[in-house]
XYZ file of C-alpha atoms in Angstrom:
566
model
C 5.315 -3.778 -38.246
C 6.898 -5.088 -41.460
C 7.103 -2.622 -44.340
C 5.542 -5.328 -46.573
C 2.156 -4.312 -45.149
C 0.586 -1.922 -47.612
C -2.212 0.481 -46.688
C -4.606 -1.530 -48.889
C -3.634 -4.845 -47.257
C -4.176 -3.452 -43.769
C -7.532 -1.919 -44.684
C -8.760 -5.089 -46.339
C -7.595 -7.196 -43.389
C -9.107 -4.893 -40.797
C -12.302 -4.422 -42.763
C -12.717 -8.161 -43.183
C -11.810 -8.721 -39.494
C -12.275 -12.528 -39.565
C -9.584 -12.752 -42.279
C -7.166 -10.569 -40.298
C -6.483 -12.997 -37.458
C -5.279 -15.995 -39.565
C -3.366 -13.641 -41.852
C -1.294 -11.864 -39.235
C 0.719 -14.637 -37.546
C 2.348 -15.746 -40.769
C 3.316 -12.207 -41.725
C 4.609 -10.979 -38.393
C 8.187 -11.732 -37.265
C 8.522 -15.075 -35.458
C 9.919 -13.422 -32.331
C 6.478 -11.953 -31.716
C 5.521 -15.332 -30.245
C 8.220 -15.292 -27.590
C 6.909 -15.650 -24.041
C 8.602 -13.773 -21.223
C 8.057 -14.823 -17.647
C 7.060 -11.878 -15.469
C 7.370 -11.881 -11.674
C 4.326 -13.031 -9.759
C 3.553 -10.225 -7.311
C 1.633 -10.320 -4.047
C 0.521 -7.560 -1.700
C 0.508 -7.978 2.101
C -0.852 -5.270 4.413
C -0.573 -4.984 8.170
C -2.946 -2.283 9.407
C -3.221 -1.267 13.063
C -5.586 1.051 14.860
C -4.311 3.705 17.290
C -0.971 5.489 17.285
C 2.643 4.615 18.070
C 3.180 7.355 20.662
C 6.183 9.394 19.516
C 8.130 9.673 16.256
C 11.344 8.773 18.063
C 10.006 5.239 18.513
C 9.367 4.690 14.789
C 12.001 6.564 12.775
C 15.727 5.713 12.789
C 16.492 9.376 13.492
C 14.650 12.682 13.798
C 17.616 14.664 12.443
C 17.807 15.963 8.878
C 19.172 13.322 6.505
C 22.453 13.882 4.621
C 21.595 13.073 0.980
C 19.156 14.836 -1.355
C 17.484 13.909 -4.615
C 15.621 16.276 -6.933
C 13.231 14.439 -9.283
C 13.731 15.390 -12.929
C 10.011 16.142 -13.388
C 10.066 18.949 -10.816
C 8.424 16.958 -8.039
C 9.378 17.681 -4.440
C 12.943 17.182 -3.239
C 13.544 14.272 -0.881
C 16.263 13.549 1.629
C 17.452 10.013 2.251
C 19.948 7.727 3.934
C 20.501 3.976 3.653
C 18.865 1.969 6.418
C 21.965 -0.189 6.721
C 24.041 2.865 7.701
C 22.040 3.305 10.913
C 23.212 -0.055 12.277
C 26.453 -0.180 14.244
C 27.902 -1.986 17.273
C 26.319 0.695 19.472
C 22.981 0.849 17.566
C 21.703 -2.617 16.741
C 18.194 -1.748 15.526
C 16.530 0.981 13.502
C 14.116 2.057 16.219
C 12.122 0.910 19.222
C 9.363 -0.495 17.008
C 11.387 -1.526 13.953
C 13.704 -3.721 15.981
C 16.617 -6.002 15.224
C 14.341 -8.658 13.727
C 14.195 -6.459 10.601
C 17.970 -6.205 10.155
C 18.247 -9.061 7.617
C 15.895 -7.172 5.279
C 17.196 -3.594 5.565
C 18.350 -3.590 1.930
C 14.842 -4.659 0.860
C 12.946 -2.058 2.923
C 11.890 1.567 2.773
C 10.776 3.698 5.737
C 8.973 6.926 4.803
C 8.638 10.184 6.741
C 6.374 13.227 6.264
C 3.527 11.461 4.472
C 0.564 13.488 5.679
C -3.203 13.523 5.337
C -4.789 16.802 4.269
C -7.892 16.382 6.347
C -8.512 15.634 9.984
C -9.680 12.126 10.902
C -10.570 11.527 14.543
C -11.032 7.756 14.395
C -10.751 5.970 11.080
C -10.750 2.435 9.795
C -10.404 3.106 6.090
C -7.913 5.874 5.399
C -4.903 3.602 6.003
C -5.712 1.802 2.737
C -7.549 4.648 1.028
C -11.208 4.865 2.088
C -11.198 8.131 4.044
C -14.993 8.082 4.411
C -14.864 5.026 6.700
C -14.689 6.806 10.071
C -16.678 6.700 13.289
C -18.470 9.970 12.454
C -16.383 12.428 14.500
C -15.745 14.618 11.477
C -18.906 15.326 9.532
C -17.118 16.656 6.448
C -15.131 13.446 6.055
C -18.164 11.218 6.529
C -19.826 12.964 3.574
C -17.028 12.004 1.187
C -17.643 9.336 -1.416
C -16.762 5.817 -0.153
C -13.945 4.326 -2.198
C -12.606 0.799 -2.656
C -9.438 0.306 -0.651
C -6.265 -0.671 -2.482
C -6.495 -4.307 -1.436
C -9.927 -4.463 -3.073
C -8.649 -2.785 -6.221
C -5.801 -5.266 -6.497
C -8.042 -8.246 -5.823
C -10.526 -7.121 -8.476
C -7.883 -6.752 -11.207
C -7.753 -10.005 -13.186
C -4.273 -9.330 -14.533
C -2.857 -9.025 -11.023
C -5.243 -11.555 -9.467
C -6.477 -13.954 -12.184
C -8.417 -16.158 -9.757
C -10.564 -13.230 -8.597
C -10.267 -14.384 -4.964
C -10.911 -11.830 -2.228
C -8.019 -10.812 0.035
C -7.079 -13.414 2.607
C -7.811 -11.523 5.792
C -7.346 -12.023 9.488
C -8.336 -9.445 12.061
C -10.954 -7.046 13.278
C -12.710 -3.847 12.197
C -13.565 -4.748 8.640
C -15.496 -1.572 7.937
C -12.663 -0.292 5.765
C -12.930 -3.167 3.305
C -14.978 -1.880 0.400
C -16.013 -3.332 -2.906
C -15.720 -1.196 -6.017
C -19.323 -0.040 -5.552
C -18.580 1.182 -2.025
C -20.408 -1.629 -0.235
C -18.820 -3.393 2.714
C -17.354 -6.835 2.123
C -16.617 -9.238 4.963
C -14.348 -12.164 4.246
C -14.942 -15.689 5.469
C -11.377 -15.958 6.752
C -11.926 -13.259 9.365
C -11.888 -14.312 12.999
C -10.674 -17.805 12.140
C -8.116 -19.599 14.260
C -4.823 -20.528 12.574
C -5.640 -24.229 12.384
C -9.078 -23.494 10.892
C -7.554 -21.135 8.332
C -4.927 -23.732 7.451
C -7.559 -26.435 6.913
C -9.659 -24.155 4.720
C -6.702 -23.036 2.612
C -4.809 -26.269 2.041
C -7.579 -28.848 1.908
C -7.034 -30.570 -1.441
C -3.791 -28.737 -2.233
C -0.837 -30.941 -3.161
C 2.453 -29.732 -1.764
C 5.037 -29.204 -4.468
C 2.242 -28.943 -7.012
C 3.452 -25.566 -8.073
C 2.694 -21.914 -8.052
C 1.384 -19.932 -10.980
C 3.353 -17.269 -12.783
C 1.727 -15.012 -15.363
C 3.167 -14.912 -18.886
C 1.904 -12.681 -21.682
C -0.304 -14.380 -24.249
C 1.571 -14.645 -27.584
C -1.280 -13.169 -29.629
C -1.483 -10.112 -27.369
C 1.746 -8.779 -28.877
C 0.459 -9.390 -32.406
C -2.709 -7.425 -31.742
C -0.673 -4.609 -30.225
C 1.335 -4.368 -33.451
C -1.819 -4.283 -35.553
C -3.289 -1.578 -33.383
C -0.190 0.597 -33.625
C -0.131 0.211 -37.418
C -3.802 1.160 -37.547
C -3.063 4.324 -35.611
C -0.345 5.326 -38.063
C -2.591 4.680 -41.076
C -5.555 6.516 -39.522
C -3.437 9.681 -39.213
C -2.490 9.602 -42.912
C -3.620 12.365 -45.264
C -4.945 10.018 -47.938
C -7.250 7.891 -45.794
C -10.935 8.516 -46.415
C -13.542 9.098 -43.740
C -15.203 5.786 -44.671
C -11.955 3.828 -44.336
C -11.254 5.529 -41.036
C -14.660 4.560 -39.669
C -14.150 0.938 -40.795
C -10.837 0.890 -38.944
C -12.402 2.404 -35.829
C -15.076 -0.292 -35.707
C -12.698 -3.146 -36.368
C -9.952 -2.029 -34.011
C -12.364 -1.556 -31.110
C -13.077 -5.278 -31.486
C -9.348 -6.028 -31.615
C -8.958 -4.082 -28.367
C -11.623 -6.205 -26.671
C -9.879 -9.417 -27.725
C -6.551 -8.025 -26.562
C -7.985 -7.361 -23.107
C -9.249 -10.935 -22.874
C -5.798 -12.251 -23.815
C -4.202 -10.498 -20.842
C -2.322 -13.544 -19.650
C -2.063 -17.273 -19.235
C -0.246 -19.148 -16.471
C 2.724 -21.441 -16.317
C 3.113 -23.915 -13.450
C 6.392 -23.888 -11.544
C 7.627 -25.717 -8.461
C 7.497 -24.005 -5.092
C 4.280 -24.847 -3.212
C 5.318 -25.706 0.340
C 3.453 -25.970 3.628
C 4.743 -29.075 5.439
C 6.767 -26.887 7.807
C 3.501 -25.931 9.456
C 3.166 -29.541 10.663
C -0.644 -29.554 10.926
C -0.720 -33.113 12.284
C 2.475 -32.961 14.304
C 3.107 -33.640 17.960
C 1.309 -31.897 20.803
C 3.975 -29.183 21.003
C 3.703 -28.101 17.367
C 2.570 -24.535 16.717
C -0.570 -25.728 14.974
C -1.620 -27.960 17.842
C -0.782 -25.277 20.384
C -3.107 -22.899 18.515
C -5.817 -25.563 18.522
C -5.778 -25.665 22.327
C -6.518 -21.926 22.493
C -9.936 -22.212 20.899
C -11.421 -20.572 17.844
C -10.627 -16.909 18.409
C -7.015 -16.073 19.324
C -8.056 -12.438 19.869
C -9.592 -13.562 23.156
C -6.034 -14.103 24.408
C -3.387 -11.544 25.216
C -0.882 -11.214 22.365
C 1.863 -10.594 24.911
C 1.712 -14.229 25.952
C 0.547 -15.724 22.658
C 2.812 -14.094 20.098
C 3.431 -17.483 18.546
C -0.067 -17.260 17.002
C 1.038 -14.288 14.891
C 4.162 -16.205 13.922
C 1.879 -19.008 12.799
C -0.299 -16.661 10.738
C 2.861 -15.346 9.087
C 3.825 -18.907 8.146
C 0.351 -19.621 6.780
C 0.348 -16.453 4.684
C 3.774 -17.257 3.229
C 2.783 -20.847 2.451
C -0.469 -19.680 0.827
C 1.562 -17.277 -1.307
C 3.959 -20.043 -2.354
C 0.985 -22.162 -3.487
C -0.612 -19.138 -5.223
C -3.823 -19.586 -3.222
C -4.169 -15.805 -2.803
C -2.331 -12.746 -4.087
C -3.735 -10.149 -1.674
C -3.311 -10.623 2.080
C -4.276 -8.422 5.019
C -3.963 -8.396 8.788
C -5.934 -5.740 10.664
C -5.590 -5.486 14.418
C -7.259 -3.425 17.110
C -5.228 -3.412 20.330
C -7.690 -1.775 22.724
C -8.790 -4.837 24.695
C -5.394 -6.479 24.996
C -3.022 -3.880 26.399
C -5.082 -1.679 28.702
C -3.162 -1.210 31.952
C -4.812 2.012 33.145
C -6.504 1.568 36.538
C -9.655 3.551 35.644
C -9.686 4.480 31.937
C -10.001 2.407 28.776
C -7.008 1.993 26.499
C -7.881 4.932 24.247
C -8.407 7.482 26.995
C -5.962 6.041 29.507
C -2.986 5.416 27.240
C -3.328 6.820 23.734
C -4.750 10.208 24.800
C -2.212 10.695 27.587
C 1.144 10.228 25.848
C 3.181 12.016 28.525
C 1.540 10.450 31.600
C 3.699 7.974 33.508
C 2.204 4.644 34.554
C 3.678 1.509 36.064
C 3.191 -1.222 33.468
C 4.455 -4.763 33.934
C 6.455 -3.587 36.922
C 8.167 -0.744 35.040
C 7.278 2.945 35.172
C 7.066 4.384 31.683
C 5.378 7.188 29.771
C 2.364 6.129 27.758
C 4.057 7.040 24.480
C 6.755 4.521 25.373
C 4.112 1.899 26.202
C 2.508 2.439 22.799
C 5.876 1.706 21.190
C 6.172 -1.552 23.129
C 2.758 -2.638 21.907
C 3.593 -2.102 18.240
C 7.060 -3.581 18.614
C 5.383 -6.853 19.527
C 3.234 -6.929 16.388
C 6.080 -5.707 14.173
C 8.426 -8.389 15.500
C 6.012 -11.303 15.828
C 4.132 -10.828 12.572
C 5.600 -8.329 10.095
C 9.292 -9.244 10.446
C 8.558 -12.965 10.581
C 6.313 -12.723 7.527
C 9.192 -11.036 5.676
C 11.506 -13.837 6.761
C 9.209 -16.624 5.602
C 8.564 -14.891 2.270
C 12.292 -14.436 1.830
C 12.858 -18.177 2.293
C 10.890 -19.106 -0.854
C 12.838 -18.913 -4.125
C 11.002 -18.253 -7.370
C 11.618 -18.984 -11.034
C 13.115 -15.563 -11.783
C 15.920 -16.129 -9.268
C 14.359 -13.881 -6.633
C 12.404 -14.672 -3.497
C 8.700 -14.155 -2.919
C 9.662 -11.150 -0.762
C 11.670 -9.627 -3.637
C 8.716 -10.015 -5.994
C 6.093 -8.805 -3.519
C 5.361 -5.908 -1.182
C 4.710 -6.023 2.582
C 3.092 -2.795 3.784
C 2.827 -1.782 7.458
C 0.828 1.261 8.531
C -1.189 2.449 11.530
C -4.211 4.666 12.090
C -2.100 7.548 13.401
C 1.425 8.544 14.367
C 0.889 10.719 17.442
C -2.570 10.382 18.918
C -4.997 11.773 16.307
C -1.906 12.707 14.322
C -2.421 12.917 10.577
C 1.203 13.883 9.944
C 4.071 11.519 9.204
C 1.684 8.620 8.875
C 3.493 5.348 9.604
C 4.558 3.761 6.320
C 6.944 0.831 5.958
C 7.546 -1.163 2.760
C 9.425 -4.467 2.631
C 10.075 -5.991 -0.785
C 10.722 -4.448 -4.179
C 7.570 -5.543 -6.056
C 9.596 -7.456 -8.624
C 12.084 -4.635 -9.145
C 9.465 -1.883 -9.476
C 10.803 -0.002 -6.426
C 14.227 1.092 -5.277
C 14.797 -0.101 -1.723
C 17.052 0.141 1.298
C 16.387 3.696 2.464
C 14.928 5.975 5.095
C 13.212 8.606 2.935
C 12.127 11.984 4.308
C 9.825 14.388 2.435
C 9.786 17.003 5.219
C 9.773 20.620 4.065
C 11.635 22.009 7.024
C 11.971 25.408 5.353
C 8.247 25.942 6.055
C 8.733 25.392 9.773
C 6.876 22.886 11.983
C 3.297 21.994 11.138
C 0.721 23.962 13.155
C -0.890 20.727 14.381
C 1.266 18.151 16.145
C -1.183 15.783 17.861
C -2.651 15.711 21.365
C -0.115 16.571 24.047
C 2.635 17.559 21.591
C 4.028 21.033 20.942
C 4.654 22.741 17.596
C 7.576 24.717 19.060
C 10.839 23.159 17.935
C 12.648 23.993 21.192
C 9.905 22.547 23.430
C 10.657 19.254 25.225
C 7.391 17.862 23.844
C 7.961 18.997 20.256
C 6.099 16.658 17.915
C 8.594 16.795 14.988
C 5.800 17.113 12.374
C 6.461 18.991 9.126
C 4.673 19.610 5.864
C 5.452 16.940 3.302
C 3.708 14.851 0.656
C 0.209 13.390 0.710
C -0.006 9.942 2.288
C -2.233 8.734 -0.563
C 0.748 8.911 -2.879
C 2.169 5.918 -1.016
C -1.010 4.031 -1.965
C -0.641 5.125 -5.596
C 2.946 3.859 -5.435
C 1.699 0.450 -4.319
C -0.961 0.248 -7.030
C 1.479 1.197 -9.771
C 4.193 -1.125 -8.451
C 1.682 -3.982 -8.563
C 0.944 -3.167 -12.219
C -2.355 -1.251 -12.147
C -2.913 1.594 -14.593
C -4.354 4.986 -13.542
C -7.695 4.306 -15.232
C -8.159 1.360 -12.879
C -8.045 3.420 -9.681
C -8.586 7.094 -10.525
C -12.071 8.494 -9.836
C -12.937 11.642 -11.831
C -15.947 12.290 -9.562
C -13.721 13.419 -6.649
C -11.207 16.203 -5.961
C -12.842 18.675 -8.344
C -12.168 21.451 -5.845
C -8.437 21.153 -6.457
C -8.324 21.376 -10.239
C -8.941 24.049 -12.894
C -8.489 26.856 -10.353
C -7.625 30.383 -11.471
C -8.161 32.299 -8.211
C -4.920 31.460 -6.405
C -6.844 30.221 -3.364
C -4.561 27.192 -3.100
C -1.498 29.143 -4.152
C -0.525 30.337 -7.606
C 1.399 27.107 -8.169
C -1.904 25.208 -8.117
C -3.676 27.360 -10.668
C -4.446 25.504 -13.874
C -4.170 21.933 -12.618
C -6.302 20.370 -15.340
C -6.432 16.868 -13.864
C -5.580 15.926 -10.304
C -5.854 12.174 -10.868
C -4.179 9.937 -8.348
C -5.861 7.645 -5.879
C -8.409 8.783 -3.325
C -9.537 12.027 -1.750
C -7.077 14.858 -1.218
C -9.218 16.252 1.599
C -12.685 17.219 2.715
C -12.706 20.318 0.454
C -14.397 22.387 3.173
C -13.386 23.436 6.659
C -13.657 20.618 9.157
C -13.778 20.691 12.940
C -9.976 20.662 13.180
C -9.664 24.023 11.445
C -11.134 27.246 12.716
C -11.989 28.645 9.307
C -11.407 28.169 5.617
C -8.460 30.535 5.412
C -6.517 28.469 7.935
C -7.395 25.279 6.103
C -6.235 26.632 2.759
C -3.075 28.399 3.888
C -1.889 25.872 6.458
C -2.616 22.692 4.568
C -3.914 22.712 1.003
C -1.740 25.496 -0.399
C 1.436 23.848 0.901
C 1.103 20.980 -1.598
C 1.510 20.871 -5.381
C -1.393 19.044 -6.977
C 0.293 18.752 -10.354
C 2.065 15.746 -8.809
C -0.719 14.197 -6.722
C -1.301 11.584 -9.441
C 2.316 10.396 -9.371
C 3.958 7.678 -7.343
C 6.283 8.840 -4.580
C 9.693 10.067 -5.734
C 12.348 7.602 -4.556
C 16.145 7.638 -4.342
C 17.752 6.982 -7.738
C 19.125 3.515 -6.918
C 18.673 0.784 -4.339
C 21.142 0.555 -1.482
C 23.809 -2.132 -1.602
């Protein structure tokens, strides 16, 4: 603020409020009006029910990683290695699930290990995106938790991130995890649509090349910020009277309201493109092939109709380029499509018997290997292709849509019923908000293997069925990382009505390091706060799970390597 502003001038301007607005622009420096284009960010989630069988099918390696990083704030140490370094002539893909289709994007990805839940969830539809209470009722303590809006709902409801206010564009099943901010279930009209029906609904009336919208700060927002900061300095002065201070309080609260309403305008830029989808093309086009399958592609086996997921990936990328939505989700349940057990359903015949051998498609394989094949299909046919299509669109800031956005892949579990090392894959840097290109491991191997490893897996490191699960960081911190990378502030997602059990402790029950945590913050529930059916008693719950974490850092985003890989 210019030194020409005297205390009397500020008080008279603020007190007369209506005179302050026309006065300020002429007095403030002209550069206050400069507009800076900010990256337009989008969030894409792929959420799958069931597990992936064995950690060896998901992670590039199960060995300890060579490089360490200690965050300067005292948060937990991490180990890391560049994803690119795992690829060689003899190893052409990261893992069984994260196959070679991802190789072009390794420098734009992060794979995380040892992100754990601190409560047992038998069957859940909500915890993957933050609503732990959305389960099938197996665990009574979890069901009693407060329902929370999932992160896709939080992003969609934020008018700075999503000015149109449109709900997430969703395809898939099991919508019980989608929650509004009041906890009620929301079902989106796009669900269960065929690709050609979704295309018609999205692009009817849209002109290709008409542009996409990029947010730019409103010029007067900066002016009001300067006034507010000057007010704060004056209000702390020794000579200001109580009356003047009250006048400033009243006036500046109104300035703050105006500032919130001036959050952003939009500038139109070229980039809207969807002709590659060829909706009216020849009989062999993807769109016309999908039309011949009927309304619901889930009635067909994805093994033989993977092109449908390719088509959805193209539609999502085109919708992003035209700024029709900024939050996208794909939620799949695989139970009815891949059951090859002669007598049991998919859950009991495959997922719950990871070490049982079955002959599937003419090949004898263990069930945990079959689970990996299932998820490899979805990862290759949808997630990797979505990344490719997003990476093909250039934006005004010289980056691609993928660079400016975040694609998030996660599943219900790792091992069957496994709440440890939850699957978590990021592609995209959220406009430079995240460092990328690494396999990041938060395992605390010095504490030994986790007591619980998942059905059929051992917690003995030398056992042939060792589950490779260790204590680490809370999975919800990955969701906080997403929210912050997309631009949300803590007051937009933190809920002070939850997690009271974990703060203001003085009894050492959760370890002396957790005494005196005045505010847990963060996003979502830490745990059930009482013993659940997984744990035999409270002492096991506290010592084996809760006391192993440090809740001073629960509110923070995940610590990441210091720089992106090159």
